[in-house]
Short mmCIF file of C-alpha atoms in Angstrom, two decimals:
data_model
loop_
_atom_site.label_atom_id
_atom_site.label_comp_id
_atom_site.label_asym_id
_atom_site.label_seq_id
_atom_site.Cartn_x
_atom_site.Cartn_y
_atom_site.Cartn_z
CA MET S 1 19.65 25.66 4.01
CA LYS S 2 17.59 22.58 4.54
CA ASN S 3 13.82 23.39 4.87
CA GLU S 4 12.92 22.09 8.46
CA LYS S 5 9.17 21.41 7.65
CA PHE S 6 10.33 19.60 4.49
CA SER S 7 12.66 17.36 6.56
CA GLN S 8 9.77 16.71 9.05
CA LEU S 9 7.51 15.57 6.40
CA VAL S 10 10.02 13.20 4.90
CA GLU S 11 10.79 11.66 8.09
CA GLN S 12 7.35 10.92 8.70
CA LEU S 13 6.72 9.66 5.28
CA SER S 14 10.01 7.48 5.19
CA GLN S 15 8.85 5.74 8.31
CA ALA S 16 5.62 4.34 6.56
CA GLN S 17 7.85 2.57 3.69
CA THR S 18 7.99 -0.83 5.41
CA VAL S 19 4.80 -1.02 7.23
CA ASN S 20 1.53 -2.17 6.15
CA PRO S 21 -0.61 -0.10 3.68
CA LYS S 22 -3.15 0.96 6.46
CA GLU S 23 -0.30 2.27 8.71
CA THR S 24 1.11 3.99 5.79
CA LYS S 25 -2.17 5.75 5.09
CA THR S 26 -2.35 6.91 8.80
CA THR S 27 1.40 8.21 8.68
CA ILE S 28 0.46 10.06 5.31
CA THR S 29 -2.61 11.72 6.68
CA GLN S 30 -0.60 12.92 9.73
CA ALA S 31 1.80 14.46 7.55
CA LEU S 32 -0.53 16.03 5.04
CA LEU S 33 -2.65 17.54 8.10
CA LYS S 34 0.38 19.67 8.62
CA SER S 35 0.55 21.10 5.12
CA GLY S 36 -3.13 21.68 4.38
CA VAL S 37 -3.12 19.11 1.62
CA ARG S 38 -6.88 17.78 0.91
CA LEU S 39 -7.87 14.33 -0.23
CA LYS S 40 -10.30 13.64 -3.11
CA ARG S 41 -12.69 10.71 -2.59
CA ARG S 42 -14.70 8.19 -4.46
CA HIS S 43 -17.66 6.87 -2.61
CA HIS S 44 -16.34 6.32 1.27
CA HIS S 45 -13.12 5.26 0.06
CA VAL S 46 -9.87 7.59 -0.10
CA LEU S 47 -8.06 7.65 -3.32
CA TRP S 48 -4.52 6.81 -1.90
CA GLY S 49 -2.94 6.97 -5.55
CA PHE S 50 -4.04 10.58 -5.12
CA VAL S 51 -2.56 10.98 -1.89
CA ALA S 52 0.87 9.81 -3.08
CA LEU S 53 0.79 12.53 -5.73
CA ALA S 54 -0.42 15.02 -3.30
CA VAL S 55 2.29 14.04 -0.91
CA ALA S 56 4.70 14.79 -3.75
CA ILE S 57 3.30 17.98 -4.82
CA CYS S 58 3.11 19.05 -0.96
CA LEU S 59 6.89 18.34 -0.83
CA LEU S 60 7.60 19.95 -4.14
CA THR S 61 5.76 23.21 -2.98
CA LEU S 62 7.41 23.10 0.63
CA SER S 63 11.00 22.71 -0.33
CA GLY S 64 11.33 23.21 -4.18
CA MET S 65 12.66 19.85 -4.57
CA TYR S 66 11.50 17.14 -6.71
CA VAL S 67 10.54 13.62 -5.32
CA THR S 68 10.67 10.55 -7.42
CA PRO S 69 7.17 8.91 -7.00
CA VAL S 70 6.87 5.26 -8.74
CA ASN S 71 6.89 5.26 -12.69
CA HIS S 72 7.24 9.16 -12.67
CA VAL S 73 10.37 11.39 -13.42
CA MET S 74 10.25 13.78 -10.56
CA ALA S 75 14.07 13.78 -9.91
CA GLN S 76 16.91 15.25 -12.25
CA THR S 77 19.89 14.56 -9.93
CA PRO S 78 21.99 11.43 -10.80
CA ILE S 79 22.50 9.03 -7.89
CA ILE S 80 26.11 7.67 -7.31
CA GLY S 81 26.04 3.88 -6.83
CA ASN S 82 25.09 0.58 -8.71
CA PHE S 83 22.45 0.52 -11.41
CA PHE S 84 19.89 -1.05 -9.14
CA ALA S 85 20.86 1.19 -6.31
CA LYS S 86 19.68 4.39 -8.26
CA PHE S 87 16.19 3.10 -8.15
CA ASP S 88 16.31 2.05 -4.26
CA ASP S 89 16.14 -1.61 -5.17
CA ASP S 90 17.82 -3.18 -2.20
CA LEU S 91 17.38 -6.69 -3.22
CA GLY S 92 19.00 -5.74 -6.75
CA THR S 93 21.57 -3.78 -5.25
CA ILE S 94 22.87 -6.83 -3.03
CA VAL S 95 22.52 -9.06 -6.14
CA GLU S 96 24.80 -6.37 -8.30
CA THR S 97 27.29 -6.30 -5.50
CA ASN S 98 27.76 -9.85 -5.44
CA GLY S 99 28.07 -10.05 -9.31
CA LYS S 100 25.05 -12.06 -9.97
CA THR S 101 23.25 -9.87 -12.29
CA GLN S 102 22.71 -11.04 -16.19
CA ASN S 103 24.03 -8.83 -18.80
CA LEU S 104 21.57 -8.28 -21.52
CA ASN S 105 22.92 -5.42 -23.60
CA GLN S 106 20.16 -5.78 -26.37
CA THR S 107 19.38 -2.66 -28.34
CA ARG S 108 16.49 -1.36 -30.57
CA THR S 109 15.87 1.94 -32.23
CA SER S 110 12.44 3.27 -33.12
CA ASN S 111 11.59 6.81 -34.46
CA GLY S 112 15.06 8.00 -33.63
CA MET S 113 15.15 6.72 -30.14
CA LYS S 114 17.52 3.95 -29.34
CA MET S 115 16.56 1.83 -26.31
CA THR S 116 19.30 -0.63 -24.63
CA LEU S 117 18.16 -3.33 -21.96
CA LYS S 118 21.42 -3.34 -19.78
CA THR S 119 21.12 -5.84 -17.12
CA ALA S 120 18.71 -8.18 -15.06
CA TYR S 121 18.50 -10.28 -12.15
CA VAL S 122 16.46 -13.15 -11.06
CA GLN S 123 16.03 -14.17 -7.26
CA GLY S 124 13.52 -16.72 -6.92
CA LYS S 125 10.37 -15.37 -8.44
CA THR S 126 11.53 -11.83 -8.57
CA VAL S 127 12.79 -10.48 -11.74
CA ALA S 128 14.01 -6.98 -12.48
CA ILE S 129 15.29 -5.31 -15.60
CA THR S 130 17.31 -2.03 -16.01
CA GLY S 131 17.90 -0.20 -19.45
CA THR S 132 18.59 3.29 -20.88
CA ILE S 133 16.92 5.42 -23.87
CA SER S 134 18.29 8.14 -25.87
CA GLY S 135 17.35 10.51 -28.54
CA VAL S 136 14.08 11.43 -26.64
CA ASN S 137 13.11 14.78 -28.06
CA GLY S 138 11.27 16.54 -25.37
CA ALA S 139 8.79 15.19 -23.02
CA TRP S 140 5.17 15.18 -23.35
CA ASP S 141 4.40 13.34 -20.27
CA ASP S 142 6.46 11.38 -17.34
CA TRP S 143 5.35 7.79 -18.42
CA PHE S 144 6.48 4.76 -20.34
CA ASP S 145 4.12 1.93 -21.54
CA PHE S 146 5.20 -1.59 -22.13
CA TYR S 147 3.43 -5.14 -22.44
CA ILE S 148 4.34 -8.79 -22.21
CA GLY S 149 3.50 -10.63 -25.25
CA ARG S 150 3.46 -14.10 -23.55
CA GLY S 151 5.38 -16.15 -20.96
CA GLY S 152 5.38 -16.58 -17.23
CA VAL S 153 6.56 -13.14 -16.06
CA LYS S 154 4.16 -10.40 -14.84
CA PHE S 155 5.52 -6.92 -14.81
CA SER S 156 3.18 -3.91 -13.51
CA GLN S 157 3.08 -0.37 -14.77
CA SER S 158 2.88 0.66 -11.08
CA SER S 159 6.33 -1.19 -10.15
CA ALA S 160 8.50 0.79 -12.71
CA ASP S 161 10.59 3.75 -12.47
CA LEU S 162 12.94 6.02 -14.64
CA ARG S 163 15.54 9.12 -13.89
CA LYS S 164 16.88 11.59 -16.22
CA ILE S 165 20.79 11.20 -17.04
CA SER S 166 20.79 14.03 -19.43
CA THR S 167 18.66 15.93 -22.19
CA GLY S 168 16.84 13.50 -23.84
CA HIS S 169 18.82 10.45 -21.96
CA TYR S 170 17.17 8.30 -19.59
CA ARG S 171 17.60 5.10 -17.45
CA PHE S 172 14.80 2.87 -16.40
CA TRP S 173 13.81 -0.07 -14.13
CA LEU S 174 11.26 -2.62 -14.20
CA ASP S 175 10.37 -5.19 -11.47
CA GLY S 176 8.14 -8.14 -11.91
CA THR S 177 7.15 -11.55 -10.74
CA ILE S 178 7.38 -15.08 -12.26
CA LYS S 179 3.93 -16.73 -12.18
CA GLY S 180 3.61 -20.29 -11.47
CA LYS S 181 6.51 -22.88 -11.25
CA ILE S 182 10.21 -21.48 -11.84
CA SER S 183 11.79 -22.97 -14.95
CA LYS S 184 15.01 -25.03 -14.03
CA SER S 185 16.66 -24.07 -17.52
CA THR S 186 15.69 -20.79 -18.88
CA ILE S 187 12.98 -18.17 -18.45
CA LYS S 188 11.90 -16.90 -21.52
CA PHE S 189 9.48 -13.93 -22.41
CA PRO S 190 9.13 -11.10 -24.91
CA ILE S 191 8.58 -7.55 -23.74
CA VAL S 192 7.74 -4.79 -25.92
CA PHE S 193 7.72 -0.99 -25.10
CA THR S 194 5.38 1.10 -27.20
CA ARG S 195 5.64 4.81 -25.74
CA PHE S 196 8.39 6.57 -23.82
CA LYS S 197 7.39 10.12 -22.30
CA GLY S 198 4.68 10.42 -24.72
CA HIS S 199 6.67 9.53 -27.98
CA ALA S 200 5.27 6.60 -29.93
CA GLY S 201 7.58 3.67 -30.88
CA ARG S 202 7.99 -0.04 -30.92
CA TRP S 203 11.09 -1.60 -28.94
CA ALA S 204 10.52 -5.38 -29.14
CA PHE S 205 12.99 -7.54 -27.12
CA ASN S 206 12.74 -11.44 -26.60
CA LEU S 207 14.63 -12.22 -23.22
CA ARG S 208 16.14 -15.20 -21.96
CA LEU S 209 17.09 -15.21 -18.39
CA ALA S 210 18.77 -17.86 -16.10
CA PRO S 211 17.03 -18.78 -12.92
CA SER S 212 18.97 -18.22 -9.62
CA LYS S 213 20.48 -21.21 -8.00
CA VAL S 214 18.48 -21.91 -4.86
CA SER S 215 19.18 -23.98 -1.78
CA THR S 216 16.13 -24.71 0.55
CA GLN S 217 16.60 -25.15 4.35
CA LYS S 218 13.59 -25.98 6.47
CA LEU S 219 12.76 -24.33 9.74
CA THR S 220 10.38 -25.04 12.51
CA GLY S 221 9.08 -22.70 14.93
CA ASN S 222 5.59 -21.24 15.86
CA ILE S 223 4.20 -18.26 17.79
CA THR S 224 0.65 -16.95 18.47
CA LEU S 225 0.15 -13.26 18.42
CA ALA S 226 -2.60 -10.40 19.20
CA ASN S 227 -4.48 -12.77 21.60
CA GLY S 228 -4.84 -15.34 19.23
CA ASP S 229 -6.01 -13.40 16.18
CA VAL S 230 -2.70 -14.54 14.45
CA LYS S 231 -0.72 -17.81 14.17
CA LEU S 232 2.59 -18.02 12.89
CA LYS S 233 4.51 -21.00 11.53
CA LEU S 234 7.83 -21.02 10.14
CA LEU S 235 8.41 -23.31 6.94
CA GLY S 236 11.61 -22.70 5.86
CA ILE S 237 14.11 -20.23 3.90
CA ASP S 238 15.15 -20.27 0.26
CA GLU S 239 18.56 -19.02 -0.21
CA TYR S 240 19.55 -17.77 -3.78
CA SER S 241 23.00 -17.54 -5.12
CA GLY S 242 22.63 -13.47 -5.51
CA GLY S 243 22.91 -13.29 -1.79
CA THR S 244 19.27 -12.85 -0.72
CA GLY S 245 16.64 -15.35 0.36
CA LEU S 246 12.95 -15.80 1.04
CA LEU S 247 11.71 -16.68 4.52
CA LYS S 248 8.53 -18.53 4.18
CA VAL S 249 5.91 -18.24 6.81
CA GLN S 250 2.52 -19.93 7.33
CA GLU S 251 0.15 -17.05 8.68
CA THR S 252 -3.47 -18.21 10.12
CA GLN S 253 -5.68 -15.11 10.95
CA ARG S 254 -8.59 -15.45 13.08
CA VAL S 255 -10.43 -12.66 10.67
CA SER S 256 -9.36 -13.06 7.11
CA LYS S 257 -9.86 -9.25 6.31
CA ASP S 258 -7.49 -8.35 8.91
CA ASP S 259 -4.32 -6.79 7.53
CA PHE S 260 -1.09 -8.51 9.00
CA GLN S 261 2.26 -8.07 8.06
CA LEU S 262 6.17 -8.34 9.42
CA PHE S 263 8.20 -5.38 8.95
CA LYS S 264 11.31 -6.35 10.96
CA ILE S 265 13.26 -9.57 11.13
CA PHE S 266 16.18 -10.00 13.73
CA VAL S 267 18.03 -13.18 13.89
CA ASN S 268 19.82 -14.99 16.83
CA GLY S 269 19.48 -11.71 19.16
CA SER S 270 21.22 -9.47 16.76
CA HIS S 271 19.96 -6.07 16.19
CA LYS S 272 20.63 -6.11 12.46
CA ASP S 273 17.09 -5.99 10.57
CA TYR S 274 17.34 -8.84 7.87
CA MET S 275 14.23 -7.47 6.18
CA LEU S 276 14.95 -6.04 2.61
CA ALA S 277 13.53 -2.34 2.59
CA ASN S 278 11.00 -1.67 -0.13
CA GLN S 279 10.16 -5.20 -0.86
CA ASP S 280 6.65 -6.21 -0.24
CA PRO S 281 5.98 -9.44 1.16
CA MET S 282 5.09 -12.24 -1.61
CA VAL S 283 1.72 -14.09 -1.09
CA LEU S 284 2.65 -17.68 -2.31
CA SER S 285 -0.54 -19.42 -1.64
CA LYS S 286 -3.79 -18.38 0.31
CA LYS S 287 -6.87 -20.34 1.11
CA GLY S 288 -9.45 -19.01 3.60
CA LYS S 289 -7.89 -17.43 6.65
CA GLN S 290 -4.47 -19.15 6.01
CA ARG S 291 -1.75 -17.96 3.51
CA ILE S 292 1.98 -18.82 2.84
CA VAL S 293 3.88 -15.72 2.64
CA GLY S 294 7.53 -15.12 1.56
CA TYR S 295 9.63 -12.23 3.10
CA ARG S 296 12.67 -11.33 1.26
CA VAL S 297 15.57 -11.11 3.25
CA LYS S 298 19.36 -10.64 3.22
CA GLU S 299 21.54 -13.75 3.70
CA LEU S 300 20.68 -15.04 7.00
CA PRO S 301 23.14 -16.77 9.34
CA LYS S 302 23.91 -20.58 8.74
CA ARG S 303 22.91 -21.48 12.06
CA ILE S 304 19.50 -20.04 13.24
CA THR S 305 18.47 -20.63 16.97
CA LYS S 306 15.93 -17.89 17.03
CA ILE S 307 14.10 -15.31 15.13
CA THR S 308 12.59 -12.14 16.54
CA VAL S 309 9.86 -10.46 14.52
CA GLU S 310 8.26 -6.91 14.79
CA PRO S 311 4.65 -7.49 13.41
CA THR S 312 1.83 -5.16 12.75
CA LEU S 313 -1.84 -5.92 12.67
CA SER S 314 -4.73 -4.02 11.27
CA THR S 315 -8.04 -4.90 12.48
CA TRP S 316 -11.20 -4.68 10.35
CA GLY S 317 -14.64 -4.13 11.47
CA VAL S 318 -17.93 -2.86 10.31
CA SER S 319 -21.10 -2.23 12.55
CA ALA S 320 -24.23 -4.22 12.13
CA ARG S 321 -26.75 -1.89 10.45
CA THR S 322 -28.88 -0.07 12.71
CA ALA S 323 -32.35 1.25 11.75
CA LEU S 324 -32.54 5.04 12.26
CA SER S 325 -35.59 4.86 14.04
CA SER S 326 -34.14 2.92 16.87
CA LEU S 327 -31.92 5.98 17.66
CA PRO S 328 -30.77 7.30 20.14
CA THR S 329 -28.56 4.51 21.00
CA THR S 330 -25.02 3.66 21.74
CA ILE S 331 -22.95 1.62 19.16
CA LYS S 332 -19.63 0.10 20.36
CA ALA S 333 -16.88 -1.49 17.94
CA LYS S 334 -16.40 -5.06 18.81
CA ARG S 335 -12.49 -5.35 18.10
CA THR S 336 -11.25 -1.52 18.54
CA THR S 337 -12.02 0.98 21.10
CA GLU S 338 -14.43 3.46 19.23
CA VAL S 339 -17.87 4.24 20.89
CA PHE S 340 -20.61 6.30 19.14
CA ARG S 341 -23.34 7.66 21.17
CA PHE S 342 -26.22 8.61 18.86
CA LYS S 343 -28.82 11.38 19.80
CA LYS S 344 -32.36 11.17 18.08
CA PRO S 345 -32.15 11.91 14.29
CA THR S 346 -34.29 14.56 12.50
CA LEU S 347 -35.30 14.35 8.84
CA ARG S 348 -36.97 17.41 7.36
CA ASN S 349 -37.55 18.08 3.54
CA GLY S 350 -34.81 15.30 2.71
CA LYS S 351 -32.24 16.79 5.00
CA LEU S 352 -31.00 14.20 7.52
CA THR S 353 -29.30 15.50 10.75
CA LEU S 354 -27.27 13.17 13.22
CA ARG S 355 -25.99 14.33 16.36
CA TYR S 356 -23.36 11.89 18.01
CA TYR S 357 -20.59 11.47 20.48
CA LEU S 358 -17.35 9.59 19.56
CA THR S 359 -14.99 8.53 21.82
CA GLY S 360 -11.96 6.10 21.76
CA SER S 361 -11.04 6.68 18.38
CA GLY S 362 -7.34 6.48 18.83
CA LEU S 363 -6.58 9.57 16.89
CA SER S 364 -4.61 12.28 18.63
CA SER S 365 -7.04 15.17 18.12
CA ASP S 366 -10.65 16.00 16.70
CA ARG S 367 -8.67 18.12 13.93
CA GLU S 368 -7.62 14.47 12.75
CA LEU S 369 -11.15 13.32 12.52
CA MET S 370 -12.36 16.77 11.02
CA TRP S 371 -9.52 17.13 8.57
CA ASP S 372 -10.75 17.80 4.71
CA LYS S 373 -14.28 18.71 6.04
CA GLY S 374 -14.43 15.50 8.16
CA ASN S 375 -13.29 13.10 5.31
CA ARG S 376 -12.75 10.39 7.96
CA LEU S 377 -15.97 10.77 9.61
CA ASN S 378 -17.58 10.66 6.07
CA GLY S 379 -15.68 7.48 5.24
CA ALA S 380 -17.03 5.96 8.55
CA LEU S 381 -20.73 6.77 8.50
CA ALA S 382 -23.15 5.59 5.73
CA ILE S 383 -26.92 6.03 5.34
CA MET S 384 -28.75 3.54 3.27
CA ALA S 385 -32.32 2.27 2.83
CA LYS S 386 -33.31 -0.85 4.69
CA THR S 387 -33.63 -2.82 1.50
CA TYR S 388 -30.22 -2.00 0.38
CA HIS S 389 -28.62 -4.80 -1.27
CA ASP S 390 -24.58 -4.96 -1.18
CA ASP S 391 -23.19 -6.35 -4.46
CA GLY S 392 -19.72 -6.45 -3.08
CA ASN S 393 -18.70 -3.81 -5.76
CA ALA S 394 -17.12 -1.00 -3.41
CA SER S 395 -16.97 1.53 -6.31
CA VAL S 396 -20.81 1.51 -7.19
CA TYR S 397 -23.29 1.58 -4.26
CA GLY S 398 -26.32 2.60 -5.91
CA LYS S 399 -29.18 4.92 -5.53
CA ASP S 400 -30.28 3.94 -2.32
CA TYR S 401 -26.66 4.44 -0.58
CA LEU S 402 -25.18 7.66 0.68
CA TYR S 403 -21.93 8.62 2.33
CA GLU S 404 -21.49 12.05 1.66
CA GLY S 405 -22.49 14.09 4.48
CA ARG S 406 -21.30 17.44 6.20
CA GLN S 407 -19.54 16.90 9.28
CA LYS S 408 -19.20 19.49 11.85
CA LEU S 409 -17.53 19.55 15.35
CA ILE S 410 -20.03 20.88 17.90
CA ASN S 411 -18.29 20.65 21.25
CA GLY S 412 -14.45 19.57 21.30
CA LYS S 413 -14.45 19.12 25.14
CA THR S 414 -17.37 16.49 24.84
CA ASN S 415 -16.44 15.09 21.39
CA GLU S 416 -19.77 15.94 20.19
CA PHE S 417 -20.52 16.12 16.07
CA GLU S 418 -23.17 16.82 13.77
CA ALA S 419 -23.40 14.99 10.43
CA THR S 420 -26.23 16.24 7.73
CA TYR S 421 -27.00 14.28 4.63
CA ASN S 422 -29.16 15.62 1.59
CA LEU S 423 -31.20 12.78 0.75
CA THR S 424 -32.65 14.19 -2.43
CA LYS S 425 -29.22 13.57 -4.14
CA LYS S 426 -30.09 9.79 -4.12
CA SER S 427 -33.56 8.76 -5.81
CA GLY S 428 -33.94 5.75 -3.76
CA LEU S 429 -33.61 7.63 -0.62
CA LYS S 430 -35.18 11.10 -1.10
CA ASN S 431 -38.57 9.83 -0.58
CA LEU S 432 -37.80 7.46 2.50
CA ASN S 433 -38.74 8.26 6.19
CA LEU S 434 -36.82 7.29 9.27
CA ASN S 435 -38.35 3.94 9.67
CA GLN S 436 -37.07 3.06 6.09
CA LEU S 437 -33.41 4.15 6.47
CA GLN S 438 -30.44 2.53 8.29
CA LEU S 439 -27.00 3.41 9.40
CA GLN S 440 -23.83 1.52 9.11
CA ILE S 441 -20.22 2.41 10.73
CA ASP S 442 -16.77 1.46 8.99
CA TYR S 443 -14.36 1.67 11.63
CA ASP S 444 -11.48 1.37 9.28
CA GLY S 445 -9.64 4.93 9.31
CA LEU S 446 -10.77 5.98 12.75
CA HIS S 447 -7.74 4.66 14.68
CA SER S 448 -4.14 4.32 14.05
CA THR S 449 -2.40 1.07 13.47
CA PRO S 450 -0.18 0.43 16.62
CA ARG S 451 3.11 -1.54 16.27
CA MET S 452 3.24 -4.68 18.40
CA LYS S 453 5.88 -5.66 20.61
CA GLU S 454 8.65 -7.48 19.20
CA GLN S 455 8.03 -11.43 19.39
CA THR S 456 10.72 -14.18 19.30
CA ILE S 457 10.37 -17.41 17.82
CA SER S 458 12.41 -20.54 18.90
CA VAL S 459 13.85 -22.08 15.75
CA LYS S 460 14.73 -25.61 14.84
CA GLN S 461 16.68 -26.39 11.71
CA ASN S 462 16.24 -29.60 9.72
#
């Protein structure tokens, strides 16, 4: 019998696959809140790689089933369908269905393990390879390592996966991107595998792939979103022989650090979503607040009169630094709805205590704010010396910066909280008084990212 709690979690997590990373984090957080899984932190940033693993562990614990994260074997059950479909590669599935993949059938043997690169596809700048390996005697880990010797193709360890076929027999998949201009003749690059599930070896291949045939069509149309925060301009569509395309859009943001993305694309009033699932936008160029982005899509109609998009915009905001000696005071977020009302702080024997009211966070409950002992609030508040200098390195804040506090909900009806900080942990803070300390608020994580309404762009084809 299917575990109801497991199904609910999977449903919530699956909804996050095609949205932007910040909305995904919120969805994961809401799912984990129901399971009791806690996050680890590095400075004031959540380790979201750990979250993904925690989600998998959580689901495993709740259901007894294995879920496959990127590049790790957590599923043993074979999936019926095309080779690329086995790895949820929607783009590759279309290409394979249309008979436009390229057969490789290259085999190398090392330390008794036989590896065969089976097939590949090229769609514009996107490259993917599949293969199998047999003779793997036991598993010491769930990883496989490789590198590209030279050439203009980039593969990432975080964009790869493998599945077990039978004992000692696995299939694997790699997804990469062509760097720079695409060759009109042959795409050449060597790839060397050095380890598979803990077993060392050397499987070296020299690949030659044919670029996909492409036809380019210019599209004209523009729209302004989010009260002028984002402007979109359609540039055109590259149509590939494999049955997919790349919709090119110029995006201009008022605030460059905002996170904007389209996650649904409809054409000519149809309810069919042409956006390819599990395919991240491809940033083709970027300069300041403007970038050109390619969205991977299914084959579009020949005649296009309008394109309807469903976008999402996660706004970025950090408060101005406020001297602790100036409290009590009220600090309002400029671009979101959060309001902090601070009481007068106290500092005794290196222990700093802040009492404050927080409203307008946009989260559904104080429980979300206080989840994992106030993880969200710890990420929002930072105490630092007035002489603190931000060197731009988010992983090393120095001896005069402290985010690690203890958060406590004082009154749920009035949204009153208390934060305490042990300044003796930091040599640059322990001897300072209130006149020498300051506070900064990072609003990221204190609000969910709402989906914006669908917007329609009138299109002219040239």
